[in-house]
């Protein structure tokens, strides 16, 4: 490959040279070296050609044969909750109810009496049949209100003191779109789902302010460690202001496209803000809507009942005319919709609403978040209406057992990544952090192998049908997310003129044996030509 340069005056000098590597451009080629000038890529080509761009101040980094790729985009994260999770009781790895309760007890001992104890990541599907109970928590924390969010974020588990503080009793009705789970006697069990979660107030978990910028910085550190240089963030309203302040003071270490809650729609319209507003560090993606719940809490909205039930079809949250109205108003105002839909019925609803606004141009494409279970006949509708499928393969390992149990044979069309690609749909990958860690290698591995963490099933779960190749998976972390934010000429490839957002991996993810796919580590991360992470051992 001959060196390609931007149109600048003759022989500009590079600020940084990456040499002795394998630069995968994601534009159909590879090269040995790459030159950066300021925040952009100056040239990609042969090392001996690019060394001509070296000046007295040029930094030179020897990649020692390692693979460099465009910096990854995580297309679905929750920045503030991610930062907050890093400081809460972490229940993600609690394999039993007893283990979870031990962690809560330990935190309770370090927390002044009467103060909230918060945690996240519990997964009752790993603990057995039923949801846990407020009494379990009362035993370890009688004098502290406790709120624990489920792994999927669609349920909370609270103790009796938390219920009392928030005046939730047997007389309290479940709000529309939410459920207060009750025992046979009609008493709340301590599990609240979907919109009922908002009944809990006054705890740090529900406080909008929280720790603000501190949480965001903790989230950024964890993202950069995984080679992520851009995110599409689904955030609460206040987060935008905090991100603005970080940007103004030059403390935004990676690029953020933010999707605001549907409740902000009128504010955005009133201010004349359209999708794409902002700059390459911080921009508005659009609005986030929620049609249903999740598989983990059996609130995903289905056409046919959950396996083993005669009528439970999940919990629809926003649908029908209400959904169509919001989507229409957003599209008319030039705002793209990011619609959360997990169950097959929810996805069909979201597709219906988006197809109706097909003729209204928006600066960024509309997208469906998760698209976990589809009817086969709905798959071609994504490409036909240029609706982006925003998926999280990292959920596959943890979801296989629950999907088999609750969706049964329908699971053939769960996470149908390859089928969507075959129809020409744009598929983008993310983590939904803090639901899962924002670990790109783990997600890539899950998209390719489709197995549980302990390697079941050996041949992969519908892998022949829905597994994808490594390059296709990498595209969903690089090229495609850039297209979804209308930045295809700026990001997602390593070409002259593109932003110098680059990740270097410790091993060649395209050529190592499949069983080692989880192994590559992030050795170096550049954002806008600046080194943001460099692992010493590499
Ligand atoms: Zn999410």
PDB file of C-alpha atoms in Angstrom, residues 18 22-26 34 63 66-72 227 229 441 444 471 474 478 492-494 501-505 507-510 524 526:
ATOM      1  CA  UNK A  18       3.305   4.147  14.803  1.00  0.00           C
ATOM      2  CA  UNK A  22      -0.018  -4.301  11.412  1.00  0.00           C
ATOM      3  CA  UNK A  23      -2.434  -1.443  10.826  1.00  0.00           C
ATOM      4  CA  UNK A  24      -5.859  -2.778   9.907  1.00  0.00           C
ATOM      5  CA  UNK A  25      -7.597   0.128   8.195  1.00  0.00           C
ATOM      6  CA  UNK A  26     -11.083  -1.473   8.172  1.00  0.00           C
ATOM      7  CA  UNK A  34       0.722   5.124  10.484  1.00  0.00           C
ATOM      8  CA  UNK A  63       4.249  -1.592  17.875  1.00  0.00           C
ATOM      9  CA  UNK A  66       1.057  -5.892  17.037  1.00  0.00           C
ATOM     10  CA  UNK A  67      -2.329  -5.124  15.519  1.00  0.00           C
ATOM     11  CA  UNK A  68      -3.704  -1.569  15.426  1.00  0.00           C
ATOM     12  CA  UNK A  69      -7.377  -0.955  14.715  1.00  0.00           C
ATOM     13  CA  UNK A  70      -9.739   2.007  14.686  1.00  0.00           C
ATOM     14  CA  UNK A  71     -10.689   2.795  18.297  1.00  0.00           C
ATOM     15  CA  UNK A  72     -13.781   0.848  19.334  1.00  0.00           C
ATOM     16  CA  UNK A 227     -10.005   0.282  23.905  1.00  0.00           C
ATOM     17  CA  UNK A 229     -12.704   5.743  22.144  1.00  0.00           C
ATOM     18  CA  UNK A 441     -13.132  -8.671  23.504  1.00  0.00           C
ATOM     19  CA  UNK A 444     -16.655  -9.991  20.120  1.00  0.00           C
ATOM     20  CA  UNK A 471     -14.199  -9.125  10.844  1.00  0.00           C
ATOM     21  CA  UNK A 474     -15.143  -5.784  14.395  1.00  0.00           C
ATOM     22  CA  UNK A 478     -15.957   0.430  14.352  1.00  0.00           C
ATOM     23  CA  UNK A 492     -14.322   3.914  12.232  1.00  0.00           C
ATOM     24  CA  UNK A 493     -11.473   3.527   9.728  1.00  0.00           C
ATOM     25  CA  UNK A 494      -7.769   4.292   9.757  1.00  0.00           C
ATOM     26  CA  UNK A 501      -8.626   7.308  17.442  1.00  0.00           C
ATOM     27  CA  UNK A 502      -6.666   4.070  17.551  1.00  0.00           C
ATOM     28  CA  UNK A 503      -6.457   0.919  19.656  1.00  0.00           C
ATOM     29  CA  UNK A 504      -3.496  -1.477  19.684  1.00  0.00           C
ATOM     30  CA  UNK A 505      -4.097  -5.051  20.880  1.00  0.00           C
ATOM     31  CA  UNK A 507      -2.505 -10.210  20.037  1.00  0.00           C
ATOM     32  CA  UNK A 508      -3.862 -10.444  16.514  1.00  0.00           C
ATOM     33  CA  UNK A 509      -7.546 -10.941  17.155  1.00  0.00           C
ATOM     34  CA  UNK A 510      -8.151 -11.974  13.532  1.00  0.00           C
ATOM     35  CA  UNK A 524      -2.341   1.301  23.680  1.00  0.00           C
ATOM     36  CA  UNK A 526      -5.048   7.009  21.220  1.00  0.00           C
TER      37      UNK A 526
END
